[in-house]
Amino acid sequence: MTLVMKFGGTSVGSADAMRETADLILQARDTWGDVVVVASAMGSKPVKVTDLLLQGAYTAFAGDLDTYPQLAAQMRAIHYEAIDGLLSPEGERQIILAEMERFVERFTTLCGAVSVLGELTPRALDAISGMGEQMSVRILAAYLRELGYDSEAIDATELVLTDGNFQNAAPQTAATRAQTTARLQPLLDSDAIPIVTGFIGATSDGVTTTLGRGGSDYSAAILGQALDADEVWIWTDVDGVMSADPRIVPGAVSIPTLSFREVSELAYYGAKVIHAKTMRPCVESGIPLRIKNTFNPTHPGTVIEEDAGLSRQNGALKAVTAIKGVSMITVEGKGMIGVPGIAARTFGAVARLDVSVLLITQASSEQSICFIVPEAAAAAVVGSLEAEFADQLNRHDIERIWSRDAIAIVTIVGAGIQTTYGIAGRVFGALGDHQVNVIAIAQGSTECGISVVVAGEDVDRAVEHVHELIVGGGKVS
Ligand code: ADP
Ligand code: ASP
Ligand code: MG
């Protein structure tokens, strides 16, 4: 039996956390036989190594020559402290310290190059931001060796072949399967424990790419699919997927089971606990996914199961999530009525900017199309639409293209909530009772989510009161 286990930033965030993680790896190995480990960059809150790496790149780009050397020192200290706590001087301590130094130097050199060139390409960002995982896996594998187990740190650049879409690269399934089995199977056959970097991959030319922020979860699913794993487990710092972000809603509770669709909807609409793309390889290959807490391992966490279970649970509100810092773009005009192609041209103009649209609504009279994009992209989107529709604006067929900033999307997830009588009414009732004005509504096609757009200042209140419906028994019979 093969189990792929991914450990997030906090699970490898200190010597103590790595010790806990190593225990979990060894226990799993006793039960499952073959265990492949995927690890994130070290991330004891609030300092995440990936954030430090990115901050170094951006400050160097801005011409600031003081910050990245300080960040290099901070990164060195974080990794050295873990090594000091885990590896003995008689063992590999010096070797691994030297390896860390190599990465810290590389970071400094790359940041220096960025500042000299005054250029920061997505490719350079990936080379820099992917180093955190390369550092953490080397420490964890060395610690397992120190405990007497055969273990090897492996850069996923050897395994996960991706396209060249830096910062958000897409894996190529067949080549990844071939490379992964060729490299990992012999290790598993000889009872070694592979510790693989999350987050990164490489193009066919061997250039490092990343799968997007939070992408180590996705790495685990990609490797699980490539190895035909029996299960994929995501170890993090909370008791599985919860009914709301526990940092925002203290009363959030752990959800024992969710369907792939429900969790995809939650992740897509902002629940950071799992990367939104993680579910796809698991669904495609029928691999069960589990989310568990490294710091409370006896808690069962959340099991994510096939969508078939949805019908059994009609009407249960399960979780609420929010995305802040988004803008609503509106294209409005009486001359749009019944004119074919306006929507296609609108989204074509957005796509050309490589901006992803988070939610769309259209008034039934077709007098307006509204959609949500990240706030940082709003001005560019409006500019691109004004250029696209210059003629229509001149003729006043389109009267206005504008962006409303500082808004948020609140999404409520649960199987069958769109089709269960009374649910939407209760959600809107709760929002109305607490003076939350709903700016727009969208229901996805999956029948397991309703999204509402609210003003940024209302979002925490909206989440809190919708959450009361969940914990207060959101089930409508
Ligand atoms: P990791 O480094 O383990 O991947 P992340 O920080 O990426 O950890 O994700 C875990 C965090 O996600 C939790 O600590 C929690 O604050 C946040 N979170 C947001 N929404 C949810 C939710 N619905 N359920 C659980 N955790 C959530
Ligand atoms: N270290 C990467 C990030 O912070 C990937 C991950 O943690 O999943 O985005
Ligand atoms: Mg994460």
Short mmCIF file of C-alpha atoms and ligand atoms in Angstrom, two decimals:
data_model
loop_
_atom_site.label_atom_id
_atom_site.label_comp_id
_atom_site.label_asym_id
_atom_site.label_seq_id
_atom_site.Cartn_x
_atom_site.Cartn_y
_atom_site.Cartn_z
CA MET A 1 0.00 0.00 0.00
CA THR A 2 1.25 3.47 -0.85
CA LEU A 3 0.50 6.60 1.12
CA VAL A 4 1.56 10.10 0.09
CA MET A 5 1.74 12.47 3.06
CA LYS A 6 2.24 16.20 2.74
CA PHE A 7 3.47 18.25 5.66
CA GLY A 8 2.77 21.99 5.57
CA GLY A 9 4.92 24.89 6.69
CA THR A 10 4.16 24.72 10.40
CA SER A 11 4.57 20.92 10.41
CA VAL A 12 8.21 21.46 9.44
CA GLY A 13 8.46 24.89 11.05
CA SER A 14 10.89 24.07 13.87
CA ALA A 15 13.01 21.26 15.26
CA ASP A 16 10.13 20.19 17.52
CA ALA A 17 7.64 20.18 14.66
CA MET A 18 10.02 18.18 12.47
CA ARG A 19 10.41 15.65 15.28
CA GLU A 20 6.64 15.27 15.47
CA THR A 21 6.51 14.98 11.68
CA ALA A 22 9.20 12.30 11.64
CA ASP A 23 7.19 10.30 14.22
CA LEU A 24 4.11 10.49 12.02
CA ILE A 25 6.09 9.40 8.97
CA LEU A 26 7.52 6.38 10.79
CA GLN A 27 4.14 5.38 12.22
CA ALA A 28 2.55 5.61 8.78
CA ARG A 29 5.32 3.50 7.36
CA ASP A 30 4.54 0.70 9.82
CA THR A 31 0.91 0.68 8.67
CA TRP A 32 1.19 1.41 4.97
CA GLY A 33 4.55 0.05 3.85
CA ASP A 34 5.39 2.60 1.18
CA VAL A 35 5.28 6.23 2.30
CA VAL A 36 6.25 9.19 0.14
CA VAL A 37 6.60 12.49 1.97
CA VAL A 38 6.05 15.92 0.43
CA ALA A 39 7.17 18.92 2.48
CA SER A 40 6.62 22.67 2.33
CA ALA A 41 9.14 25.33 3.16
CA MET A 42 9.61 25.98 6.89
CA GLY A 43 6.84 28.21 8.13
CA SER A 44 6.48 28.74 11.82
CA LYS A 45 3.87 31.44 12.00
CA PRO A 46 4.05 34.32 11.34
CA VAL A 47 7.32 33.91 9.41
CA LYS A 48 7.13 31.73 6.33
CA VAL A 49 10.36 31.11 4.49
CA THR A 50 8.56 31.40 1.13
CA ASP A 51 7.38 34.88 2.11
CA LEU A 52 10.94 35.86 3.06
CA LEU A 53 12.24 34.64 -0.29
CA LEU A 54 9.62 36.59 -2.20
CA GLN A 55 10.13 39.68 -0.09
CA GLY A 56 13.85 39.50 -0.89
CA ALA A 57 13.11 39.35 -4.61
CA TYR A 58 10.66 42.25 -4.54
CA THR A 59 12.76 44.53 -2.37
CA ALA A 60 15.85 43.85 -4.52
CA PHE A 61 13.78 44.70 -7.58
CA ALA A 62 12.75 47.96 -5.94
CA GLY A 63 16.42 48.87 -5.58
CA ASP A 64 16.56 48.23 -1.83
CA LEU A 65 19.97 46.69 -1.18
CA ASP A 66 19.61 46.43 2.59
CA THR A 67 16.64 44.14 3.06
CA TYR A 68 17.62 40.97 1.22
CA PRO A 69 20.89 40.50 3.15
CA GLN A 70 18.84 40.81 6.37
CA LEU A 71 16.35 38.27 5.07
CA ALA A 72 19.23 35.96 4.15
CA ALA A 73 20.45 36.18 7.74
CA GLN A 74 16.95 35.47 9.04
CA MET A 75 16.61 32.45 6.76
CA ARG A 76 19.99 31.15 7.80
CA ALA A 77 19.01 31.49 11.47
CA ILE A 78 15.70 29.64 11.02
CA HIS A 79 17.32 26.68 9.28
CA TYR A 80 20.40 26.59 11.47
CA GLU A 81 18.26 26.51 14.59
CA ALA A 82 16.30 23.53 13.30
CA ILE A 83 19.51 21.73 12.32
CA ASP A 84 21.04 22.41 15.74
CA GLY A 85 18.00 20.88 17.37
CA LEU A 86 17.90 17.79 15.15
CA LEU A 87 21.32 16.77 13.88
CA SER A 88 24.27 15.84 16.03
CA PRO A 89 27.76 17.22 15.41
CA GLU A 90 29.04 13.65 14.91
CA GLY A 91 26.42 13.08 12.22
CA GLU A 92 25.53 15.10 9.18
CA ARG A 93 25.16 18.48 10.88
CA GLN A 94 28.09 20.12 9.08
CA ILE A 95 27.13 18.71 5.70
CA ILE A 96 23.54 19.95 5.95
CA LEU A 97 24.63 23.32 7.32
CA ALA A 98 26.87 23.69 4.27
CA GLU A 99 23.95 22.81 2.00
CA MET A 100 21.82 25.48 3.66
CA GLU A 101 24.61 27.98 3.18
CA ARG A 102 24.68 27.18 -0.51
CA PHE A 103 20.97 28.06 -0.81
CA VAL A 104 21.31 31.21 1.26
CA GLU A 105 24.19 32.31 -0.97
CA ARG A 106 22.18 31.51 -4.06
CA PHE A 107 19.31 33.61 -2.73
CA THR A 108 21.69 36.52 -2.14
CA THR A 109 23.25 36.18 -5.58
CA LEU A 110 19.88 36.01 -7.33
CA CYS A 111 18.54 39.03 -5.42
CA GLY A 112 21.73 40.90 -6.28
CA ALA A 113 21.22 40.06 -9.96
CA VAL A 114 17.61 41.21 -9.80
CA SER A 115 18.65 44.55 -8.35
CA VAL A 116 21.46 45.06 -10.88
CA LEU A 117 19.29 44.15 -13.86
CA GLY A 118 16.27 46.02 -12.49
CA GLU A 119 14.20 43.14 -13.80
CA LEU A 120 12.17 40.53 -11.95
CA THR A 121 10.72 37.94 -14.29
CA PRO A 122 8.21 35.25 -13.23
CA ARG A 123 10.97 32.78 -13.99
CA ALA A 124 13.34 34.47 -11.54
CA LEU A 125 10.58 34.60 -8.92
CA ASP A 126 10.12 30.84 -9.20
CA ALA A 127 13.86 30.17 -8.96
CA ILE A 128 13.96 32.25 -5.79
CA SER A 129 10.68 31.30 -4.11
CA GLY A 130 11.14 27.55 -4.65
CA MET A 131 14.28 27.36 -2.53
CA GLY A 132 12.46 27.10 0.80
CA GLU A 133 11.23 23.61 -0.01
CA GLN A 134 14.69 22.58 -1.22
CA MET A 135 16.08 23.56 2.16
CA SER A 136 13.42 21.99 4.40
CA VAL A 137 13.45 18.56 2.71
CA ARG A 138 17.20 18.27 3.17
CA ILE A 139 16.89 18.80 6.91
CA LEU A 140 13.99 16.38 7.32
CA ALA A 141 15.65 13.60 5.31
CA ALA A 142 18.90 14.04 7.23
CA TYR A 143 17.01 13.79 10.51
CA LEU A 144 15.37 10.52 9.43
CA ARG A 145 18.80 9.20 8.50
CA GLU A 146 20.09 10.31 11.90
CA LEU A 147 17.29 8.22 13.43
CA GLY A 148 18.63 5.27 11.47
CA TYR A 149 16.23 5.15 8.52
CA ASP A 150 17.15 5.30 4.88
CA SER A 151 15.78 8.55 3.52
CA GLU A 152 16.55 10.78 0.56
CA ALA A 153 15.67 14.42 -0.13
CA ILE A 154 14.45 14.85 -3.70
CA ASP A 155 13.78 18.04 -5.63
CA ALA A 156 10.46 17.75 -7.46
CA THR A 157 12.19 19.36 -10.43
CA GLU A 158 13.25 15.76 -11.13
CA LEU A 159 9.69 14.45 -10.92
CA VAL A 160 7.02 17.00 -11.83
CA LEU A 161 7.26 18.13 -15.43
CA THR A 162 5.30 21.32 -16.03
CA ASP A 163 4.60 23.84 -18.75
CA GLY A 164 6.48 27.13 -18.68
CA ASN A 165 3.72 29.12 -17.01
CA PHE A 166 5.92 30.35 -14.18
CA GLN A 167 4.21 31.04 -10.83
CA ASN A 168 1.22 28.94 -11.79
CA ALA A 169 2.67 26.05 -13.77
CA ALA A 170 0.53 23.15 -14.94
CA PRO A 171 1.87 19.60 -14.55
CA GLN A 172 2.04 17.26 -17.50
CA THR A 173 0.56 14.05 -16.27
CA ALA A 174 2.12 11.34 -18.44
CA ALA A 175 5.70 12.63 -18.25
CA THR A 176 5.33 13.27 -14.51
CA ARG A 177 4.13 9.71 -13.97
CA ALA A 178 7.07 8.31 -15.94
CA GLN A 179 9.67 10.44 -14.13
CA THR A 180 8.13 9.91 -10.69
CA THR A 181 7.85 6.14 -10.88
CA ALA A 182 11.32 5.81 -12.40
CA ARG A 183 12.86 7.87 -9.60
CA LEU A 184 10.76 6.95 -6.55
CA GLN A 185 9.79 3.31 -7.06
CA PRO A 186 13.36 1.98 -6.69
CA LEU A 187 13.66 3.95 -3.45
CA LEU A 188 10.39 2.55 -2.12
CA ASP A 189 11.43 -0.96 -3.20
CA SER A 190 14.59 -0.60 -1.12
CA ASP A 191 12.59 0.64 1.91
CA ALA A 192 13.89 4.19 1.69
CA ILE A 193 11.69 7.17 2.55
CA PRO A 194 11.64 9.81 -0.20
CA ILE A 195 11.17 13.36 1.08
CA VAL A 196 10.09 15.44 -1.90
CA THR A 197 9.83 19.20 -2.21
CA GLY A 198 6.30 20.50 -2.57
CA PHE A 199 5.48 23.57 -4.62
CA ILE A 200 8.05 23.19 -7.41
CA GLY A 201 8.43 21.43 -10.73
CA ALA A 202 10.49 22.01 -13.84
CA THR A 203 9.99 22.61 -17.55
CA SER A 204 11.35 20.11 -20.06
CA ASP A 205 14.49 22.29 -20.18
CA GLY A 206 14.96 21.77 -16.47
CA VAL A 207 14.02 25.33 -15.46
CA THR A 208 12.37 25.51 -12.01
CA THR A 209 8.68 26.43 -11.94
CA THR A 210 6.19 26.73 -9.09
CA LEU A 211 2.59 25.55 -8.91
CA GLY A 212 1.21 28.71 -7.25
CA ARG A 213 1.15 29.81 -3.60
CA GLY A 214 0.06 27.06 -1.27
CA GLY A 215 0.87 24.59 -4.06
CA SER A 216 2.51 21.87 -1.95
CA ASP A 217 -0.90 20.29 -1.39
CA TYR A 218 -1.24 20.05 -5.14
CA SER A 219 2.25 18.50 -5.37
CA ALA A 220 1.12 15.71 -3.03
CA ALA A 221 -1.94 14.97 -5.17
CA ILE A 222 0.15 15.02 -8.37
CA LEU A 223 2.61 12.52 -6.89
CA GLY A 224 -0.26 10.44 -5.47
CA GLN A 225 -1.75 10.17 -8.94
CA ALA A 226 1.63 9.43 -10.54
CA LEU A 227 2.27 6.59 -8.09
CA ASP A 228 -1.32 5.24 -8.02
CA ALA A 229 -1.26 5.87 -4.28
CA ASP A 230 -3.98 4.40 -2.08
CA GLU A 231 -4.49 7.65 -0.18
CA VAL A 232 -3.13 11.18 0.05
CA TRP A 233 -2.94 12.83 3.47
CA ILE A 234 -2.41 16.53 4.04
CA TRP A 235 -0.94 17.29 7.46
CA THR A 236 -1.44 20.86 8.63
CA ASP A 237 -1.95 22.84 11.85
CA VAL A 238 -5.74 22.58 12.28
CA ASP A 239 -8.10 19.62 12.81
CA GLY A 240 -8.97 19.27 9.12
CA VAL A 241 -11.30 21.46 7.11
CA MET A 242 -13.33 23.59 9.51
CA SER A 243 -16.68 25.27 9.25
CA ALA A 244 -14.89 28.63 8.88
CA ASP A 245 -11.35 29.98 9.06
CA PRO A 246 -10.57 29.43 12.77
CA ARG A 247 -8.50 32.62 12.81
CA ILE A 248 -11.62 34.63 11.98
CA VAL A 249 -14.33 32.58 13.67
CA PRO A 250 -13.20 31.16 17.01
CA GLY A 251 -16.21 28.83 17.21
CA ALA A 252 -15.36 27.03 13.96
CA VAL A 253 -15.69 23.24 14.15
CA SER A 254 -13.96 20.47 12.25
CA ILE A 255 -15.98 18.83 9.45
CA PRO A 256 -15.66 15.02 9.48
CA THR A 257 -16.50 14.43 5.79
CA LEU A 258 -16.78 16.57 2.71
CA SER A 259 -17.15 15.74 -0.95
CA PHE A 260 -14.49 16.68 -3.48
CA ARG A 261 -16.87 19.27 -4.91
CA GLU A 262 -17.60 20.87 -1.60
CA VAL A 263 -13.97 21.19 -0.70
CA SER A 264 -13.04 22.44 -4.18
CA GLU A 265 -15.67 25.16 -3.85
CA LEU A 266 -14.37 26.12 -0.41
CA ALA A 267 -10.76 26.20 -1.55
CA TYR A 268 -11.58 28.15 -4.69
CA TYR A 269 -13.42 30.74 -2.64
CA GLY A 270 -10.64 31.35 -0.20
CA ALA A 271 -10.36 28.57 2.41
CA LYS A 272 -6.60 28.43 2.62
CA VAL A 273 -6.52 25.04 4.31
CA ILE A 274 -6.06 23.27 0.97
CA HIS A 275 -4.94 24.40 -2.47
CA ALA A 276 -7.86 24.52 -4.88
CA LYS A 277 -6.22 22.32 -7.52
CA THR A 278 -5.41 19.48 -5.12
CA MET A 279 -8.70 17.69 -5.60
CA ARG A 280 -8.50 17.18 -9.34
CA PRO A 281 -5.81 14.46 -9.54
CA CYS A 282 -7.50 12.69 -6.62
CA VAL A 283 -10.93 12.78 -8.25
CA GLU A 284 -9.51 11.63 -11.58
CA SER A 285 -7.79 8.67 -9.98
CA GLY A 286 -10.32 7.96 -7.21
CA ILE A 287 -7.76 8.56 -4.46
CA PRO A 288 -9.26 9.41 -1.04
CA LEU A 289 -7.87 12.55 0.53
CA ARG A 290 -7.55 13.24 4.25
CA ILE A 291 -6.63 16.41 6.10
CA LYS A 292 -5.13 16.01 9.56
CA ASN A 293 -3.46 18.01 12.30
CA THR A 294 0.25 17.33 12.93
CA PHE A 295 -0.15 18.83 16.39
CA ASN A 296 -3.23 16.76 17.27
CA PRO A 297 -2.68 13.56 15.31
CA THR A 298 -5.28 11.44 17.07
CA HIS A 299 -8.05 13.75 15.84
CA PRO A 300 -9.61 12.12 12.75
CA GLY A 301 -9.56 15.40 10.78
CA THR A 302 -11.51 15.55 7.53
CA VAL A 303 -12.01 12.80 4.98
CA ILE A 304 -12.79 13.96 1.48
CA GLU A 305 -14.85 11.46 -0.41
CA GLU A 306 -16.54 10.92 -3.75
CA ASP A 307 -19.30 13.29 -4.77
CA ALA A 308 -21.80 10.42 -4.78
CA GLY A 309 -22.28 11.03 -1.07
CA LEU A 310 -23.76 14.46 -1.80
CA SER A 311 -27.34 13.33 -2.24
CA ARG A 312 -27.40 11.75 1.21
CA GLN A 313 -26.70 15.07 2.81
CA ASN A 314 -29.07 17.40 1.05
CA GLY A 315 -29.45 20.72 2.72
CA ALA A 316 -26.61 20.62 5.24
CA LEU A 317 -24.75 23.92 5.51
CA LYS A 318 -21.17 22.92 6.16
CA ALA A 319 -18.78 25.83 5.88
CA VAL A 320 -18.42 29.48 5.08
CA THR A 321 -15.42 31.14 3.55
CA ALA A 322 -14.48 34.56 2.22
CA ILE A 323 -12.15 36.23 -0.24
CA LYS A 324 -11.25 39.79 0.63
CA GLY A 325 -9.57 42.42 -1.51
CA VAL A 326 -11.54 41.92 -4.70
CA SER A 327 -13.24 44.36 -7.05
CA MET A 328 -16.49 44.14 -8.95
CA ILE A 329 -16.29 45.27 -12.56
CA THR A 330 -19.56 46.29 -14.21
CA VAL A 331 -20.16 46.76 -17.92
CA GLU A 332 -23.44 48.57 -18.22
CA GLY A 333 -25.57 49.99 -21.02
CA LYS A 334 -28.99 49.75 -22.63
CA GLY A 335 -27.44 49.13 -26.05
CA MET A 336 -26.15 45.75 -24.81
CA ILE A 337 -29.58 44.20 -24.79
CA GLY A 338 -29.76 41.20 -27.09
CA VAL A 339 -26.44 42.02 -28.77
CA PRO A 340 -24.58 38.76 -29.19
CA GLY A 341 -20.92 38.58 -28.32
CA ILE A 342 -20.68 41.25 -25.61
CA ALA A 343 -19.95 38.69 -22.90
CA ALA A 344 -17.40 36.92 -25.09
CA ARG A 345 -15.63 40.17 -25.87
CA THR A 346 -15.74 41.23 -22.21
CA PHE A 347 -14.11 38.05 -20.95
CA GLY A 348 -11.76 37.91 -23.93
CA ALA A 349 -10.41 41.33 -22.95
CA VAL A 350 -9.97 40.15 -19.34
CA ALA A 351 -8.30 36.90 -20.41
CA ARG A 352 -5.77 38.78 -22.52
CA LEU A 353 -4.53 40.38 -19.30
CA ASP A 354 -4.16 36.92 -17.79
CA VAL A 355 -6.53 37.88 -14.99
CA SER A 356 -8.79 35.19 -13.60
CA VAL A 357 -12.43 35.97 -13.00
CA LEU A 358 -13.66 34.73 -9.63
CA LEU A 359 -17.41 35.12 -10.09
CA ILE A 360 -19.84 36.33 -12.75
CA THR A 361 -23.41 37.58 -12.63
CA GLN A 362 -25.51 39.03 -15.40
CA ALA A 363 -28.73 40.95 -15.00
CA SER A 364 -31.53 39.09 -16.76
CA SER A 365 -32.34 42.12 -18.88
CA GLU A 366 -28.72 41.95 -20.09
CA GLN A 367 -28.26 45.59 -19.23
CA SER A 368 -25.18 44.79 -17.27
CA ILE A 369 -22.54 42.17 -16.78
CA CYS A 370 -20.78 42.12 -13.43
CA PHE A 371 -17.77 40.07 -12.47
CA ILE A 372 -15.21 39.91 -9.74
CA VAL A 373 -11.44 40.14 -10.15
CA PRO A 374 -8.60 40.62 -7.68
CA GLU A 375 -8.43 44.28 -6.64
CA ALA A 376 -4.86 44.62 -7.91
CA ALA A 377 -6.04 43.87 -11.44
CA ALA A 378 -9.13 46.11 -11.45
CA ALA A 379 -7.66 49.24 -13.04
CA ALA A 380 -6.02 47.27 -15.84
CA VAL A 381 -9.25 45.36 -16.50
CA VAL A 382 -11.29 48.55 -16.77
CA GLY A 383 -8.66 50.01 -19.14
CA SER A 384 -8.68 46.93 -21.32
CA LEU A 385 -12.51 46.90 -21.50
CA GLU A 386 -12.61 50.60 -22.37
CA ALA A 387 -10.27 49.92 -25.27
CA GLU A 388 -12.25 46.87 -26.38
CA PHE A 389 -15.57 48.72 -26.32
CA ALA A 390 -14.37 52.17 -27.46
CA ASP A 391 -16.94 52.25 -30.30
CA GLN A 392 -19.84 51.12 -28.10
CA LEU A 393 -18.90 53.70 -25.48
CA ASN A 394 -18.84 56.44 -28.13
CA ARG A 395 -22.27 55.42 -29.38
CA HIS A 396 -23.51 55.08 -25.77
CA ASP A 397 -24.56 51.47 -26.40
CA ILE A 398 -22.39 50.86 -23.37
CA GLU A 399 -22.75 53.69 -20.90
CA ARG A 400 -20.32 52.82 -18.20
CA ILE A 401 -17.50 50.46 -17.36
CA TRP A 402 -16.48 50.80 -13.75
CA SER A 403 -14.99 49.06 -10.82
CA ARG A 404 -16.22 48.94 -7.26
CA ASP A 405 -13.25 48.23 -5.01
CA ALA A 406 -12.80 46.98 -1.46
CA ILE A 407 -15.45 44.32 -1.61
CA ALA A 408 -15.47 40.63 -0.67
CA ILE A 409 -17.02 37.34 -1.74
CA VAL A 410 -18.61 35.23 0.98
CA THR A 411 -19.32 31.64 -0.03
CA ILE A 412 -21.49 29.18 1.84
CA VAL A 413 -20.89 25.55 1.02
CA GLY A 414 -22.92 22.42 1.60
CA ALA A 415 -24.31 19.65 -0.57
CA GLY A 416 -27.58 20.48 -2.25
CA ILE A 417 -27.98 23.89 -0.66
CA GLN A 418 -29.18 25.48 -3.85
CA THR A 419 -31.90 22.95 -4.37
CA THR A 420 -33.04 22.65 -0.79
CA TYR A 421 -36.03 24.79 -0.06
CA GLY A 422 -35.48 27.57 2.43
CA ILE A 423 -31.69 27.57 2.68
CA ALA A 424 -31.00 30.64 0.58
CA GLY A 425 -33.78 32.45 2.46
CA ARG A 426 -32.15 31.69 5.80
CA VAL A 427 -28.77 32.85 4.59
CA PHE A 428 -30.13 36.13 3.26
CA GLY A 429 -32.27 36.50 6.39
CA ALA A 430 -29.18 36.18 8.60
CA LEU A 431 -27.30 38.74 6.51
CA GLY A 432 -30.25 41.16 6.49
CA ASP A 433 -30.77 40.81 10.24
CA HIS A 434 -27.22 41.99 10.78
CA GLN A 435 -27.28 44.87 8.33
CA VAL A 436 -25.13 43.19 5.70
CA ASN A 437 -26.05 44.57 2.31
CA VAL A 438 -25.76 41.96 -0.47
CA ILE A 439 -24.32 43.60 -3.59
CA ALA A 440 -24.58 40.58 -5.90
CA ILE A 441 -25.35 36.88 -5.75
CA ALA A 442 -24.03 33.94 -7.73
CA GLN A 443 -24.82 30.27 -7.57
CA GLY A 444 -22.25 27.94 -9.08
CA SER A 445 -23.23 25.02 -11.22
CA THR A 446 -22.15 22.47 -8.64
CA GLU A 447 -25.24 22.88 -6.46
CA CYS A 448 -23.12 22.95 -3.38
CA GLY A 449 -22.38 26.64 -2.96
CA ILE A 450 -23.91 30.06 -2.88
CA SER A 451 -21.70 33.13 -3.14
CA VAL A 452 -22.69 36.63 -2.13
CA VAL A 453 -20.75 39.80 -2.77
CA VAL A 454 -20.60 42.20 0.19
CA ALA A 455 -18.75 45.39 1.08
CA GLY A 456 -15.31 44.81 2.56
CA GLU A 457 -16.30 46.31 5.91
CA ASP A 458 -19.19 43.82 6.21
CA VAL A 459 -17.30 40.64 5.46
CA ASP A 460 -16.29 39.51 8.93
CA ARG A 461 -19.81 40.19 10.23
CA ALA A 462 -21.29 38.27 7.30
CA VAL A 463 -19.04 35.28 7.91
CA GLU A 464 -19.73 35.29 11.65
CA HIS A 465 -23.52 35.32 11.27
CA VAL A 466 -23.70 32.81 8.44
CA HIS A 467 -21.50 30.63 10.60
CA GLU A 468 -24.08 30.81 13.37
CA LEU A 469 -26.51 29.15 10.98
CA ILE A 470 -24.01 26.34 10.44
CA VAL A 471 -23.21 25.58 14.05
CA GLY A 472 -26.74 26.33 15.13
CA GLY A 473 -27.96 23.52 12.84
CA GLY A 474 -28.09 24.69 9.26
CA LYS A 475 -30.04 21.61 8.25
CA VAL A 476 -33.45 22.31 6.81
CA SER A 477 -35.76 19.33 6.63
P1 ADP B 1 0.07 24.56 5.64
O1 ADP B 1 1.36 25.28 5.72
O2 ADP B 1 -0.03 23.37 6.54
O3 ADP B 1 -0.32 24.24 4.21
P2 ADP B 1 -1.80 26.75 5.59
O4 ADP B 1 -1.51 27.94 6.41
O5 ADP B 1 -1.56 26.82 4.11
O6 ADP B 1 -1.00 25.55 6.24
O7 ADP B 1 -3.32 26.28 5.79
C1 ADP B 1 -3.81 26.02 7.07
C2 ADP B 1 -4.51 27.25 7.61
O8 ADP B 1 -5.67 27.51 6.81
C3 ADP B 1 -5.06 27.10 8.99
O9 ADP B 1 -4.09 27.38 9.96
C4 ADP B 1 -6.22 28.10 9.02
O10 ADP B 1 -5.83 29.30 9.61
C5 ADP B 1 -6.50 28.39 7.54
N1 ADP B 1 -7.90 28.16 7.17
C6 ADP B 1 -8.67 29.00 6.42
N2 ADP B 1 -9.90 28.52 6.24
C7 ADP B 1 -9.94 27.32 6.88
C8 ADP B 1 -10.96 26.34 7.04
N3 ADP B 1 -12.17 26.46 6.51
N4 ADP B 1 -10.64 25.23 7.75
C9 ADP B 1 -9.41 25.08 8.27
N5 ADP B 1 -8.43 25.98 8.16
C10 ADP B 1 -8.67 27.10 7.47
N1 ASP B 2 5.78 27.15 0.47
C1 ASP B 2 4.79 27.45 -0.56
C2 ASP B 2 3.97 28.66 -0.17
O1 ASP B 2 4.16 29.22 0.89
C3 ASP B 2 3.91 26.27 -0.87
C4 ASP B 2 3.08 25.76 0.29
O2 ASP B 2 3.34 26.07 1.45
O3 ASP B 2 2.16 24.98 0.02
O4 ASP B 2 3.16 29.10 -0.94
MG MG B 3 -1.04 25.46 2.65
#
